[in-house]
Amino acid sequence: MIKKINLKLIILSVLSLCVVAALGFGSYVLYHIIPSGFQSRHAEGPKVLTELLQMAEQSKPFNPDPYIASTYRPDNPLYQPVLEIQRHRWDIAEKLLKPLVEKGNADAMFWLGDITYGSGLYSAGPAAKLFQQSAESGNPYAALRLDIDNSDCQRFMSGYCNEKWGKLGRKILKQRAENGDVKAAYYLLKLDIDVYSDSAEVHQKLEQLVTENAKQHYYQPLMNLVRTYLWHIIYCPYLDKDTPVSEQEKRLAIKILTLAVNNNFPLAAATIYDKKNTLSADYTDKVIAHYEKIGLGYYMCWDYLFSKGKKTRNNIIKVASCAITSGSLSYRNHNLSSFEMDLEDESLDALSEDELSQARALSKERINEMTPVIYIDEMNPASP
């Protein structure tokens, strides 16, 4: 009789646990599937960005100030070292940053820490110390790199991660935001967004901060938001993640991005080029010609003039010059050899010595005329 009672109790206990687990799992699923107010607002698409759409309509190609959207201008001592980081020439950047670090430049400490981080087996300690120095000198983004919740910190600098750094980073961002720094206000909001539980008002606040940053020609927030519209990532309702983006949404998103393109922001140019079927051929021609001076990548040059363009010898020389330029300015020096393989695959004549000479001369001319824009910053550093 005792054994039977114990068996019943065990069965009841197991069933109770199963019910609790099922309820918990069901609640979890519903929490992620039922759109929050934030997600419902986002699902309305880029049409809600009315002020940005109006600003885009009023903008014209191209802002005469080539550095209007650049993180640093040429007269800033950080311009050249950060440009070299953007080009992945960290060896040059390190030499330029060290004297600035010795003078106590907090931002230089951040950037030197950034390129030191993950660069080798024993880089964690030196990188963390640089981030600590930078944070103690007032850089909130350096402090956030050492936050206990930062996955990058946990990956290589776990022994240095501490919640005190996250608190310090937030404190400095809050102080800056209260003093009118809309970039700080944007990243402070981003730190706290929970798409599954936040309200539509939070999304509207995000829209407002994206707009205010765009007015100051800081376009990373705009890029981040438009990407979520173009590829249905992060913010969209769970059930919409695999649904295709409508053509109307694509056109509105690209239209908004022309605001950044017309104000010389290279990342926006690369994005709209990938969606260039929504743009006029005339505008695309203007973008390619203009962006040769402020930061045209080899891919755009190759794709526009060779892959999708006419394979004339004149265009082939231009693409070769783009390859030579990219090899001269960045650590990627294989583009010319890769292009020569493309010519062979297309059964086209290899570059003659005279054509290579023309390409080198064109590359030299292009480099002399360039006004490079820096598009990376502390919250959007260059990828390894």
XYZ file of C-alpha atoms in Angstrom, residues 28 144 264:
3
model
C 8.655 31.787 -23.612
C 31.826 49.689 -22.240
C 29.605 61.679 -48.471
